[in-house]
Each structure stands twice: as structure tokens, then as C-alpha cells.
Tab-separated table of C-alpha atoms and ligand atoms in Angstrom:
chain	number	residue	atom	x	y	z
A	1	MET	CA	41.844	-46.322	3.122
A	2	ASN	CA	44.079	-43.592	1.710
A	3	ASP	CA	47.030	-42.319	3.724
A	4	GLY	CA	47.652	-38.599	3.818
A	5	ARG	CA	45.699	-35.400	3.881
A	6	VAL	CA	43.011	-33.996	1.618
A	7	ALA	CA	44.122	-30.920	-0.301
A	8	ILE	CA	42.025	-27.980	-1.413
A	9	VAL	CA	43.518	-27.370	-4.828
A	10	ALA	CA	41.289	-24.557	-6.075
A	11	GLY	CA	37.820	-23.117	-5.819
A	12	CYS	CA	35.602	-20.710	-7.673
A	13	ARG	CA	32.102	-19.327	-7.617
A	14	THR	CA	29.670	-17.397	-9.732
A	15	PRO	CA	29.120	-13.784	-8.785
A	16	PHE	CA	26.238	-13.717	-6.284
A	17	ALA	CA	23.056	-11.869	-7.208
A	18	LYS	CA	19.977	-10.803	-5.310
A	19	ALA	CA	17.158	-13.270	-6.071
A	20	GLY	CA	14.966	-12.064	-8.901
A	21	THR	CA	17.667	-9.924	-10.522
A	22	ALA	CA	20.638	-10.885	-12.741
A	23	TYR	CA	19.932	-14.650	-12.676
A	24	ARG	CA	16.135	-14.364	-12.783
A	25	ASP	CA	15.937	-16.590	-15.889
A	26	LEU	CA	18.551	-19.150	-14.812
A	27	THR	CA	18.228	-22.308	-12.750
A	28	ALA	CA	20.521	-23.605	-10.010
A	29	VAL	CA	21.751	-26.198	-12.537
A	30	ASP	CA	22.755	-23.383	-14.942
A	31	LEU	CA	24.695	-21.668	-12.146
A	32	GLY	CA	26.327	-24.892	-10.952
A	33	LYS	CA	27.303	-25.729	-14.522
A	34	ALA	CA	28.902	-22.318	-15.095
A	35	CYS	CA	31.224	-22.534	-12.127
A	36	LEU	CA	32.017	-26.235	-12.586
A	37	ARG	CA	33.099	-25.452	-16.134
A	38	GLU	CA	35.253	-22.595	-14.898
A	39	LEU	CA	36.901	-24.803	-12.254
A	40	LEU	CA	37.799	-27.380	-14.901
A	41	GLU	CA	39.235	-24.716	-17.194
A	42	ARG	CA	41.182	-22.886	-14.514
A	43	THR	CA	42.781	-25.967	-13.062
A	44	GLU	CA	43.188	-27.751	-16.407
A	45	VAL	CA	42.174	-30.870	-14.561
A	46	ASP	CA	41.456	-33.775	-16.873
A	47	PRO	CA	37.739	-34.522	-16.280
A	48	THR	CA	38.471	-38.255	-16.401
A	49	TRP	CA	40.523	-37.902	-13.174
A	50	ILE	CA	37.428	-36.896	-11.225
A	51	ASP	CA	36.048	-39.732	-9.134
A	52	THR	CA	33.042	-38.018	-7.594
A	53	VAL	CA	31.002	-34.807	-7.557
A	54	VAL	CA	28.920	-33.839	-4.521
A	55	MET	CA	26.894	-30.634	-4.451
A	56	GLY	CA	24.432	-29.042	-2.066
A	57	GLN	CA	21.047	-27.544	-2.789
A	58	VAL	CA	18.456	-26.628	-0.170
A	59	ILE	CA	15.346	-25.965	-2.258
A	60	PRO	CA	15.676	-28.469	-5.102
A	61	SER	CA	13.953	-28.272	-8.414
A	62	VAL	CA	11.171	-30.791	-8.908
A	63	LYS	CA	12.404	-31.390	-12.462
A	64	ALA	CA	16.117	-31.824	-11.675
A	65	PRO	CA	16.390	-32.907	-8.036
A	66	ASN	CA	19.945	-34.258	-8.418
A	67	LEU	CA	21.586	-30.922	-9.158
A	68	ALA	CA	25.129	-32.328	-8.971
A	69	ARG	CA	24.483	-34.864	-11.716
A	70	GLU	CA	22.822	-32.384	-14.080
A	71	ALA	CA	25.456	-29.692	-13.474
A	72	GLY	CA	28.257	-32.245	-13.933
A	73	LEU	CA	26.883	-33.557	-17.222
A	74	GLY	CA	26.118	-30.026	-18.399
A	75	ALA	CA	29.653	-28.889	-17.587
A	76	GLY	CA	31.044	-31.621	-19.798
A	77	LEU	CA	32.136	-34.146	-17.187
A	78	PRO	CA	32.233	-37.669	-18.604
A	79	ALA	CA	29.004	-39.603	-18.088
A	80	GLY	CA	30.970	-42.100	-16.002
A	81	VAL	CA	31.682	-39.579	-13.206
A	82	PRO	CA	29.024	-40.186	-10.523
A	83	ALA	CA	27.420	-37.247	-8.758
A	84	HIS	CA	24.948	-36.748	-5.951
A	85	THR	CA	23.286	-33.887	-4.149
A	86	VAL	CA	23.173	-33.319	-0.386
A	87	ASN	CA	20.990	-31.204	1.845
A	88	ARG	CA	22.237	-30.018	5.227
A	89	ALA	CA	20.355	-26.760	4.806
A	90	CYS	CA	22.692	-23.746	4.706
A	91	ALA	CA	25.696	-25.981	5.459
A	92	SER	CA	25.027	-28.158	2.387
A	93	ALA	CA	28.140	-27.187	0.422
A	94	SER	CA	30.237	-27.664	3.564
A	95	GLN	CA	28.671	-31.082	3.924
A	96	ALA	CA	29.597	-31.748	0.281
A	97	VAL	CA	33.223	-30.809	1.078
A	98	ALA	CA	33.138	-33.145	4.095
A	99	ASP	CA	31.588	-35.965	2.029
A	100	VAL	CA	34.215	-35.750	-0.715
A	101	THR	CA	36.964	-35.518	1.924
A	102	GLY	CA	35.540	-38.607	3.640
A	103	ALA	CA	35.410	-40.482	0.306
A	104	ILE	CA	39.056	-39.601	-0.383
A	105	LEU	CA	40.175	-40.647	3.114
A	106	ALA	CA	38.213	-43.891	2.820
A	107	GLY	CA	40.027	-44.738	-0.415
A	108	HIS	CA	36.899	-44.453	-2.542
A	109	ALA	CA	38.234	-41.484	-4.500
A	110	GLU	CA	41.419	-39.525	-5.098
A	111	VAL	CA	40.006	-36.478	-6.869
A	112	GLY	CA	36.597	-34.941	-6.245
A	113	ILE	CA	34.590	-31.792	-6.691
A	114	ALA	CA	32.395	-30.428	-3.895
A	115	GLY	CA	30.146	-27.412	-3.923
A	116	GLY	CA	26.586	-26.311	-4.326
A	117	ALA	CA	24.143	-24.001	-6.029
A	118	GLU	CA	20.884	-22.280	-5.230
A	119	SER	CA	18.392	-20.276	-7.204
A	120	LEU	CA	15.834	-18.531	-5.045
A	121	SER	CA	14.568	-16.988	-8.297
A	122	ASP	CA	13.507	-20.458	-9.381
A	123	VAL	CA	11.832	-22.001	-6.352
A	124	PRO	CA	9.069	-24.524	-7.038
A	125	VAL	CA	5.644	-22.908	-6.888
A	126	LEU	CA	3.143	-25.524	-5.803
A	127	HIS	CA	-0.572	-26.027	-5.981
A	128	SER	CA	-2.548	-26.448	-2.746
A	129	LYS	CA	-3.141	-30.053	-1.661
A	130	LYS	CA	-6.809	-29.871	-2.784
A	131	MET	CA	-5.868	-28.493	-6.199
A	132	ALA	CA	-3.078	-31.053	-6.651
A	133	GLN	CA	-5.491	-33.887	-5.777
A	134	ALA	CA	-8.043	-32.541	-8.256
A	135	LEU	CA	-5.440	-32.303	-11.025
A	136	LEU	CA	-4.268	-35.871	-10.420
A	137	GLU	CA	-7.852	-37.159	-10.292
A	138	ALA	CA	-8.685	-35.289	-13.515
A	139	SER	CA	-5.637	-36.728	-15.274
A	140	ARG	CA	-6.889	-40.246	-14.470
A	141	ALA	CA	-10.526	-39.521	-15.424
A	142	ARG	CA	-11.974	-41.318	-18.417
A	143	SER	CA	-14.697	-38.841	-19.354
A	144	TRP	CA	-15.212	-35.088	-19.478
A	145	GLY	CA	-17.840	-35.434	-16.762
A	146	ALA	CA	-15.449	-37.220	-14.403
A	147	ARG	CA	-12.800	-34.626	-15.210
A	148	LEU	CA	-15.156	-31.809	-14.246
A	149	ARG	CA	-16.284	-33.626	-11.073
A	150	ALA	CA	-12.647	-33.819	-9.962
A	151	PHE	CA	-12.620	-30.034	-9.661
A	152	ALA	CA	-15.991	-29.803	-7.927
A	153	LYS	CA	-14.386	-29.771	-4.447
A	154	VAL	CA	-11.874	-27.038	-5.333
A	155	ARG	CA	-12.659	-23.689	-3.687
A	156	PRO	CA	-11.244	-20.310	-4.779
A	157	ARG	CA	-8.806	-20.312	-1.825
A	158	ASP	CA	-7.356	-23.617	-3.107
A	159	LEU	CA	-6.230	-21.856	-6.280
A	160	ARG	CA	-3.671	-19.815	-4.350
A	161	PRO	CA	-0.151	-21.068	-5.221
A	162	GLU	CA	2.224	-22.077	-2.432
A	163	SER	CA	5.985	-21.506	-2.448
A	164	PRO	CA	8.524	-22.684	0.145
A	165	ALA	CA	8.808	-20.484	3.234
A	166	ILE	CA	12.234	-19.728	4.709
A	167	ALA	CA	10.891	-21.138	7.955
A	168	GLU	CA	11.592	-23.912	10.412
A	169	PRO	CA	9.137	-26.740	9.691
A	170	SER	CA	9.034	-27.958	13.312
A	171	THR	CA	8.256	-24.559	14.868
A	172	GLY	CA	6.856	-22.476	12.001
A	173	LEU	CA	9.179	-19.591	12.937
A	174	THR	CA	10.971	-17.947	10.020
A	175	MET	CA	14.762	-17.689	10.144
A	176	GLY	CA	14.384	-13.957	10.703
A	177	GLN	CA	12.022	-14.466	13.663
A	178	SER	CA	14.516	-16.976	15.084
A	179	ALA	CA	17.291	-14.387	14.755
A	180	GLU	CA	15.075	-11.870	16.584
A	181	LYS	CA	14.561	-14.399	19.366
A	182	MET	CA	18.314	-14.919	19.692
A	183	ALA	CA	19.002	-11.171	19.720
A	184	ARG	CA	16.378	-10.673	22.443
A	185	GLU	CA	17.376	-13.589	24.669
A	186	ASN	CA	21.132	-12.956	24.343
A	187	GLY	CA	20.878	-9.177	24.701
A	188	ILE	CA	22.464	-8.493	21.301
A	189	SER	CA	21.991	-4.784	20.607
A	190	ARG	CA	20.924	-3.247	17.314
A	191	GLU	CA	24.236	-1.327	17.319
A	192	GLU	CA	26.275	-4.538	17.557
A	193	GLN	CA	24.299	-6.119	14.709
A	194	ASP	CA	24.718	-3.057	12.497
A	195	GLN	CA	28.432	-2.942	13.280
A	196	ILE	CA	28.812	-6.571	12.085
A	197	ALA	CA	26.848	-5.732	8.914
A	198	TYR	CA	28.924	-2.593	8.334
A	199	LEU	CA	32.196	-4.521	8.654
A	200	SER	CA	30.868	-7.227	6.326
A	201	HIS	CA	30.316	-4.617	3.586
A	202	LYS	CA	33.542	-2.768	4.374
A	203	ASN	CA	35.739	-5.900	4.284
A	204	ALA	CA	33.984	-7.347	1.228
A	205	SER	CA	34.297	-4.017	-0.595
A	206	ALA	CA	38.040	-3.888	0.116
A	207	ALA	CA	38.465	-7.516	-1.016
A	208	THR	CA	36.523	-6.683	-4.185
A	209	ALA	CA	38.426	-3.488	-4.937
A	210	ASP	CA	41.833	-5.150	-4.588
A	211	GLY	CA	40.799	-8.121	-6.734
A	212	ARG	CA	40.828	-10.874	-4.063
A	213	LEU	CA	37.129	-11.751	-4.426
A	214	PRO	CA	36.829	-11.175	-8.200
A	215	ALA	CA	39.692	-13.649	-8.619
A	216	GLU	CA	37.410	-16.329	-7.136
A	217	MET	CA	34.572	-15.607	-9.581
A	218	CYS	CA	33.679	-16.802	-13.051
A	219	ALA	CA	31.672	-14.754	-15.521
A	220	VAL	CA	28.134	-15.980	-16.139
A	221	PHE	CA	26.637	-15.546	-19.614
A	222	VAL	CA	22.910	-15.120	-19.322
A	223	PRO	CA	20.538	-16.911	-21.710
A	224	PRO	CA	18.632	-16.725	-23.996
A	225	ARG	CA	21.061	-14.703	-26.132
A	226	TYR	CA	24.114	-14.959	-23.886
A	227	ASP	CA	24.952	-11.350	-24.649
A	228	VAL	CA	24.577	-10.240	-21.017
A	229	VAL	CA	27.522	-11.124	-18.791
A	230	VAL	CA	27.380	-11.082	-14.992
A	231	SER	CA	30.884	-10.484	-13.713
A	232	GLY	CA	30.453	-9.153	-10.170
A	233	ASP	CA	28.338	-9.500	-7.012
A	234	ASN	CA	25.321	-7.187	-7.090
A	235	LEU	CA	24.418	-7.074	-3.389
A	236	LEU	CA	27.548	-5.416	-2.092
A	237	ARG	CA	27.097	-1.831	-0.863
A	238	PRO	CA	30.528	-0.179	-0.662
A	239	ASP	CA	28.841	3.090	0.337
A	240	THR	CA	26.766	1.788	3.246
A	241	SER	CA	27.291	3.512	6.595
A	242	LEU	CA	26.417	2.876	10.221
A	243	ASP	CA	23.916	5.750	9.967
A	244	ALA	CA	22.224	4.217	6.894
A	245	LEU	CA	22.038	0.837	8.632
A	246	ALA	CA	20.648	2.408	11.820
A	247	ALA	CA	17.863	4.069	9.811
A	248	LEU	CA	16.443	0.776	8.469
A	249	PRO	CA	13.225	-0.503	10.053
A	250	PRO	CA	13.119	-3.943	11.722
A	251	VAL	CA	11.553	-6.528	9.410
A	252	PHE	CA	10.628	-9.573	11.476
A	253	ASP	CA	9.281	-7.806	14.587
A	254	ARG	CA	8.259	-4.428	13.310
A	255	LYS	CA	7.500	-2.946	16.745
A	256	TYR	CA	10.293	-4.095	19.061
A	257	GLY	CA	12.716	-5.876	16.723
A	258	THR	CA	16.354	-5.210	15.834
A	259	VAL	CA	16.820	-7.461	12.772
A	260	THR	CA	16.666	-5.433	9.530
A	261	ALA	CA	17.261	-5.932	5.803
A	262	GLY	CA	20.697	-4.433	6.451
A	263	ASN	CA	21.861	-6.835	9.163
A	264	SER	CA	20.380	-10.002	7.566
A	265	SER	CA	21.783	-12.010	4.686
A	266	PRO	CA	19.673	-11.377	1.581
A	267	LEU	CA	17.859	-13.949	-0.570
A	268	THR	CA	20.457	-14.827	-3.202
A	269	ASP	CA	21.210	-16.844	-6.348
A	270	GLY	CA	24.652	-18.336	-6.987
A	271	ALA	CA	26.939	-21.360	-7.070
A	272	ALA	CA	30.390	-22.306	-5.766
A	273	VAL	CA	32.707	-25.334	-6.116
A	274	VAL	CA	36.083	-26.566	-4.850
A	275	LEU	CA	38.503	-29.133	-6.242
A	276	LEU	CA	39.761	-31.620	-3.652
A	277	MET	CA	42.550	-34.183	-4.040
A	278	LEU	CA	44.488	-36.656	-2.006
A	279	GLU	CA	47.727	-34.848	-1.101
A	280	ALA	CA	49.927	-37.402	-2.877
A	281	LYS	CA	47.756	-37.259	-5.995
A	282	ALA	CA	47.936	-33.449	-6.100
A	283	LYS	CA	51.686	-33.673	-5.804
A	284	ALA	CA	51.955	-36.314	-8.510
A	285	LEU	CA	49.842	-34.183	-10.853
A	286	GLY	CA	51.905	-31.081	-10.127
A	287	TYR	CA	49.301	-29.060	-8.195
A	288	LEU	CA	50.268	-26.778	-5.327
A	289	PRO	CA	47.475	-27.079	-2.722
A	290	LEU	CA	46.044	-23.912	-1.192
A	291	ALA	CA	45.363	-25.678	2.126
A	292	PHE	CA	44.491	-29.038	3.661
A	293	ILE	CA	41.443	-30.187	5.575
A	294	ARG	CA	42.470	-30.885	9.151
A	295	SER	CA	39.123	-31.682	10.787
A	296	TRP	CA	35.405	-31.003	10.712
A	297	ALA	CA	32.355	-31.491	12.888
A	298	VAL	CA	28.599	-31.094	12.839
A	299	ALA	CA	26.364	-30.479	15.832
A	300	ALA	CA	22.707	-29.718	16.452
A	301	VAL	CA	20.581	-27.875	18.989
A	302	ASP	CA	16.840	-28.009	19.669
A	303	PRO	CA	15.185	-25.960	16.888
A	304	GLY	CA	12.605	-24.871	19.445
A	305	GLY	CA	15.309	-23.121	21.478
A	306	GLN	CA	17.816	-20.778	19.870
A	307	LEU	CA	17.807	-22.052	16.310
A	308	LEU	CA	21.128	-20.817	14.934
A	309	MET	CA	23.503	-21.760	17.785
A	310	GLY	CA	24.842	-24.922	16.120
A	311	PRO	CA	28.264	-23.369	15.311
A	312	ALA	CA	28.986	-22.742	19.012
A	313	LEU	CA	28.803	-26.527	19.504
A	314	ALA	CA	30.392	-27.601	16.211
A	315	ILE	CA	33.417	-25.273	16.564
A	316	PRO	CA	34.763	-26.757	19.836
A	317	LYS	CA	34.189	-30.259	18.426
A	318	ALA	CA	36.138	-29.505	15.209
A	319	LEU	CA	38.920	-27.802	17.197
A	320	GLU	CA	39.162	-30.771	19.543
A	321	ARG	CA	39.392	-33.164	16.579
A	322	ALA	CA	42.125	-30.952	15.130
A	323	GLY	CA	43.956	-30.917	18.483
A	324	LEU	CA	43.960	-27.108	18.331
A	325	GLN	CA	42.645	-24.077	20.213
A	326	LEU	CA	40.610	-21.159	18.916
A	327	SER	CA	43.642	-18.966	19.591
A	328	ASP	CA	45.668	-21.061	17.087
A	329	MET	CA	43.450	-19.880	14.226
A	330	ASP	CA	45.001	-17.261	11.941
A	331	LEU	CA	41.641	-16.627	10.296
A	332	ILE	CA	38.008	-17.321	11.151
A	333	GLU	CA	35.194	-17.416	8.587
A	334	MET	CA	31.755	-17.388	10.186
A	335	HIS	CA	28.844	-17.504	7.785
A	336	GLU	CA	26.568	-14.561	8.509
A	337	ALA	CA	22.950	-15.679	8.251
A	338	PHE	CA	22.127	-12.736	10.491
A	339	ALA	CA	24.392	-10.443	12.485
A	340	ALA	CA	22.411	-11.488	15.581
A	341	GLN	CA	23.411	-15.119	14.968
A	342	VAL	CA	27.107	-14.241	14.546
A	343	ALA	CA	27.083	-12.153	17.739
A	344	SER	CA	25.196	-14.860	19.669
A	345	ASN	CA	27.640	-17.591	18.649
A	346	ILE	CA	30.657	-15.421	19.506
A	347	GLN	CA	29.071	-14.665	22.869
A	348	ALA	CA	28.649	-18.401	23.517
A	349	LEU	CA	32.218	-19.248	22.488
A	350	GLU	CA	33.489	-16.625	24.914
A	351	SER	CA	31.119	-17.608	27.739
A	352	GLU	CA	31.933	-19.672	30.817
A	353	THR	CA	28.257	-20.534	31.253
A	354	TRP	CA	28.028	-21.960	27.719
A	355	ALA	CA	31.243	-23.931	28.271
A	356	ARG	CA	29.962	-25.379	31.553
A	357	ASP	CA	26.322	-26.029	30.602
A	358	LYS	CA	26.671	-27.118	26.972
A	359	LEU	CA	30.198	-28.489	26.715
A	360	GLY	CA	30.936	-29.700	30.248
A	361	ARG	CA	34.113	-27.615	30.336
A	362	SER	CA	35.411	-25.242	32.965
A	363	ALA	CA	36.832	-22.644	30.566
A	364	PRO	CA	35.278	-20.874	27.559
A	365	VAL	CA	36.145	-22.099	24.061
A	366	GLY	CA	38.075	-18.883	23.535
A	367	ARG	CA	38.010	-15.279	22.405
A	368	VAL	CA	37.089	-14.537	18.796
A	369	ASP	CA	39.600	-12.007	17.516
A	370	ARG	CA	37.453	-9.666	15.383
A	371	GLU	CA	40.537	-8.661	13.385
A	372	ARG	CA	40.763	-12.230	12.072
A	373	LEU	CA	37.031	-12.670	11.532
A	374	ASN	CA	35.449	-12.525	8.055
A	375	VAL	CA	38.304	-10.439	6.717
A	376	SER	CA	36.838	-10.499	3.190
A	377	GLY	CA	33.267	-9.885	4.357
A	378	SER	CA	30.632	-12.584	4.503
A	379	SER	CA	27.068	-13.446	3.647
A	380	ILE	CA	25.428	-10.190	4.779
A	381	ALA	CA	27.409	-8.232	2.184
A	382	LEU	CA	27.990	-10.890	-0.446
A	383	GLY	CA	24.717	-12.793	-0.254
A	384	HIS	CA	23.845	-16.318	0.746
A	385	PRO	CA	22.785	-18.829	-1.931
A	386	PHE	CA	21.914	-21.505	0.662
A	387	GLY	CA	23.367	-24.540	-1.129
A	388	ALA	CA	26.571	-22.769	-2.210
A	389	THR	CA	27.756	-20.714	0.755
A	390	GLY	CA	29.899	-23.435	2.365
A	391	ALA	CA	32.013	-23.729	-0.796
A	392	ARG	CA	32.387	-19.949	-1.116
A	393	ILE	CA	33.697	-19.798	2.444
A	394	THR	CA	36.074	-22.749	1.962
A	395	THR	CA	37.634	-21.140	-1.129
A	396	THR	CA	37.969	-17.699	0.427
A	397	LEU	CA	39.461	-19.085	3.649
A	398	ALA	CA	41.958	-21.276	1.778
A	399	ASN	CA	42.986	-18.400	-0.530
A	400	GLU	CA	43.344	-15.894	2.287
A	401	LEU	CA	45.312	-18.347	4.461
A	402	ALA	CA	47.687	-18.894	1.545
A	403	ARG	CA	47.955	-15.147	0.851
A	404	ARG	CA	48.823	-14.402	4.482
A	405	HIS	CA	51.055	-17.458	4.884
A	406	GLY	CA	48.792	-18.456	7.780
A	407	LYS	CA	48.855	-21.885	9.372
A	408	PHE	CA	45.300	-22.601	10.535
A	409	GLY	CA	41.855	-21.363	9.570
A	410	LEU	CA	38.407	-22.089	10.988
A	411	LEU	CA	35.062	-21.847	9.240
A	412	SER	CA	31.539	-22.267	10.553
A	413	VAL	CA	28.058	-22.327	9.069
A	414	CYS	CA	24.724	-22.350	10.909
A	415	ALA	CA	21.846	-24.219	9.329
A	416	GLN	CA	18.105	-24.802	9.487
A	417	GLY	CA	17.051	-27.540	11.864
A	418	GLY	CA	19.309	-26.125	14.599
A	419	MET	CA	22.438	-27.513	12.972
A	420	GLY	CA	25.954	-26.160	12.846
A	421	PHE	CA	29.020	-27.114	10.809
A	422	ALA	CA	32.671	-26.273	11.484
A	423	MET	CA	35.886	-27.127	9.663
A	424	VAL	CA	39.563	-26.487	10.371
A	425	LEU	CA	41.959	-25.918	7.459
A	426	GLU	CA	45.737	-26.060	7.724
A	427	ARG	CA	48.711	-25.176	5.587
B	1	COA	C1	15.441	-9.256	5.306
B	1	COA	C2	14.701	-9.424	3.993
B	1	COA	C3	13.217	-9.729	4.255
B	1	COA	C4	14.827	-8.099	3.221
B	1	COA	O1	14.337	-8.271	1.948
B	1	COA	P1	14.048	-7.028	0.982
B	1	COA	O2	12.958	-6.183	1.571
B	1	COA	O3	13.891	-7.553	-0.384
B	1	COA	O4	15.424	-6.239	1.106
B	1	COA	P2	15.920	-5.014	0.273
B	1	COA	O5	17.216	-5.361	-0.332
B	1	COA	O6	14.842	-4.502	-0.657
B	1	COA	O7	16.208	-3.972	1.402
B	1	COA	C5	15.135	-3.247	2.034
B	1	COA	C6	15.567	-1.791	2.116
B	1	COA	O8	16.741	-1.721	2.941
B	1	COA	C7	17.759	-1.034	2.244
B	1	COA	N1	19.037	-1.628	2.639
B	1	COA	C8	19.331	-2.951	2.756
B	1	COA	N2	20.605	-3.101	3.143
B	1	COA	C9	21.117	-1.867	3.302
B	1	COA	C10	22.385	-1.374	3.691
B	1	COA	N3	23.383	-2.190	4.002
B	1	COA	N4	22.581	-0.055	3.745
B	1	COA	C11	21.567	0.794	3.408
B	1	COA	N5	20.345	0.394	3.032
B	1	COA	C12	20.122	-0.915	2.967
B	1	COA	C13	17.440	-1.262	0.787
B	1	COA	O9	17.993	-0.265	-0.025
B	1	COA	C14	15.941	-1.203	0.774
B	1	COA	O10	15.564	0.161	0.786
B	1	COA	P3	14.286	0.672	-0.053
B	1	COA	O11	13.124	-0.055	0.576
B	1	COA	O12	14.294	2.135	0.192
B	1	COA	O13	14.536	0.247	-1.452
B	1	COA	C15	15.285	-10.596	3.132
B	1	COA	O14	16.581	-10.254	2.713
B	1	COA	C16	15.339	-11.875	3.929
B	1	COA	O15	14.321	-12.550	4.068
B	1	COA	N6	16.508	-12.228	4.468
B	1	COA	C17	16.686	-13.382	5.318
B	1	COA	C18	17.003	-14.563	4.509
B	1	COA	C19	17.027	-15.802	5.358
B	1	COA	O16	16.151	-16.086	6.137
B	1	COA	N7	18.056	-16.539	5.187
B	1	COA	C20	18.230	-17.765	5.915
B	1	COA	C21	19.468	-17.658	6.663
B	1	COA	S1	19.618	-19.059	7.700
């Protein structure tokens, strides 16, 4: 066991790009490598000090399923630094932060890197089951005749390729349909969703213009000739307006819905990492921590109910473990999968019924002060590379807490499978 706290020393991310655009020809490993390399350079950390690397990825590559290992080796970490990849859906990078923190507290490590990467431009495209069986059978066949017979059962419809759906395996509902369900059942208006989306763009635009967010980014040189450099997010819309958002058609329930391309997080490519150290080690090496990890918690709800309500259970758990109240938080970072999910979770945190029925408490968890919420924007404006978002949020929260001389910060991430993650940072 190690005594002391776990320090967030630094963090950085790639610029985030809409899937199929700037990083179309890159893999998640390429993106992870780019920001790992940047973290090492910025912090001048000696790679031999690193005891572990944990990264998240939600839709792994079939060729390189252990993203963390490949990105670590590619970034020039010594071969003796172990690395593994975790999947807690959209909270994967947060889980990576928790795993490295746990390893440091357990005495298994003193310095670690946590983060994640995702390329939705590079998702595996699969053959149908019938086609895959035929290909395997043909590869084992000993004659041309047997090879041909293997394909005899394949029908034209079996030739259609399959790619992963952004859907809940146990219910078949897409994330967007689940957000629609939450908006409908919780009475979240289209206006409220568009207001959340508008503020996301407005706050992220301000944090981009004044250099706060660019300071967290590395430049990505795009192969094959490395003469194209991506140096900024390409999803942000500084000029969006409430009127423009209100004019967008609903996507997931075209007739009666309220969830649009404007109030959903977009499909995104990107990577993000943070450097974590035992407090005493950071001090001994001369690093000034941005913040410390005070507590964290995960929770889960029935995916067949309201899918993205996990944060409203994880937040009170993390606060309780921290011995703090929601009102103690100087800043709150809530990942925005959809504005409807943010509004639904805030509604639950402020609700007596939720407190009584789900938490067995007489009073609500507390009021979410919108002035302290997502002050640098969030995933609707910036994008949401599933495996990386948790690390982006950790870095931004730690930096902003330090900038404001705040004491406590809370972050939450909702995830597929009905899960939620929350973490409390302190300074
Ligand atoms: C919602 C979704 C289907 C939209 O995808 P898309 O159609 O590629 O989105 P686009 O960026 O092309 O936007 C559609 C239109 O809305 C417009 N638009 C989007 N955001 C806007 C904004 N803030 N202001 C003004 N216009 C906007 C675009 O300009 C585009 O207009 P056009 O059709 O005239 O070109 C896709 O982003 C998605 O699936 N998101 C959810 C991802 C998800 O499930 N994540 C899991 C979270 S748990």
C-alpha cells in the first residue's frame, strides 16, 4: 500500500475531429501514440519512471486489440512498461484513470499514464456469419472443388458487410433512441436540450478563443506524407445560435422526437491521456500537481429502463466517499452524450423522488449550479471519441480548478450498458 494521494500532474489530448474527416486515414493507435508522445515531451517525464499505462477503447481494432500496448510502444515507451486496455463504454478513459489510481494506492505503481483513444473512422467492418463461415471453410479446403462448395450456401444478402451499431446489445435501442425515451419520460423539452447544446458551443468557443482548450491539445501530423497538421477541433460551431439549433429536424424519432444532430454528441475521432503520480513521488521529482483524486464511484441502472441515468447514481456515491456535498463543488464536468441525458441526470439529482426511490434518502442530492457546469463546453460541442472522453474531462477539470484556485471538482460520464462513472478532484 502507498500512503498519500494520487496527483494529476498533466494531461493532453489530440484535437477532436468528426469521424470520417481529418483523421480518416489514422487508427486509434496512431491517435493514442500522438498524444502519449506529447505528454512525455511536455512533462519531460523519464519514460523509465512509468510503471503502467492503461487506456480505454470502446470499439477495438481486430488487428490491435490492446491499444494501450501498441500506443505505448509506438510512443517510445520502453518495452518493459506494461500496458492494458479497458472497456467501460464511454467511461473507459475514466475507468483507466481509476485503475491507475487504484494501482498507485495499492503500492503497485508510483507513476502511471491513463487515457484512451477512439477512431470511429476505422471501425471493423465484418462479414455476415454465413460469409465468415464460408471463408473459414474455404481456407481449410484441400481442393478447388471443396473451396467452391464452401461458398455454395452463401446468398447475395450474406455479402452485405456489417459494422458495429451504436446500440445497446440487450435492448437493440440506439443511444439516440434511448435519449429520446429519456426526454419523453422525463418531460425534457426541445428548448432545454437546445439551450444545453448552445451553451456547450458558447463555452467551448470561449475556452478555445482564449487558449484554454488549445493549451490541452497536441498537433497531429497526418500520414502518409505528414505534411497536413491538425491543430484544432473541427466540430466546434462558434456561430451556432438557438434559432439554428431549433431549426434542425429530430433524428431518432423523426415525427415526434426532440433529439437532433445539434443536441447530440457527434461521432468523433480522438485521443486523450493524463499523467498520474503518487503525491510524494511528484514532489520528489519536482512536479506541481494540478489536482488530486479524492474519490470515484461507478453505478449501473437497468439498460431496459432509462439507459443513461448512471451518473445520477454514481455522483452521490462518489460524493459520499469524498465526504462532500454537491454544493461543495467549485466546478462540475458532466459528459454530454445528449443534452436530454444531461438534463435528465440534473433533474434526478435535484429530485426528492429520485433521492427517496433510488438512494433511500429524504433529501435530493443537491442543486446543479449551471454557472459551474461544463464551463469550457463539453462533448456536444467538442465531440466524443468514446474511449478518450473521460481523460479529456479529467484534464480540463483539473486545469480549470487550478486556474480558478478552486478546491473541489466533480466529473461524471454516462456509458452504454446503463452505467455511470463519477469522480471528485481536490486541490
Ligand atoms: C446525431 C447524428 C446521427 C448526426 O449525424 P450527422 O447527420 O452526420 O450530423 P451532421 O453533423 O451532418 O449534422 C446534420 C445537420 O445538422 C447541422 N447541425 C449540426 N449541429 C448544428 C449546430 N450546432 N448548429 C447548426 N447546425 C447544426 C449540420 O450542419 C448538418 O446540416 P446539413 O445537413 O445542412 O449539412 C450523429 O452525430 C450521432 O449518431 N450522434 C450520436 C452519437 C452517439 O450515439 N453517441 C453515443 C453517446 S452515449
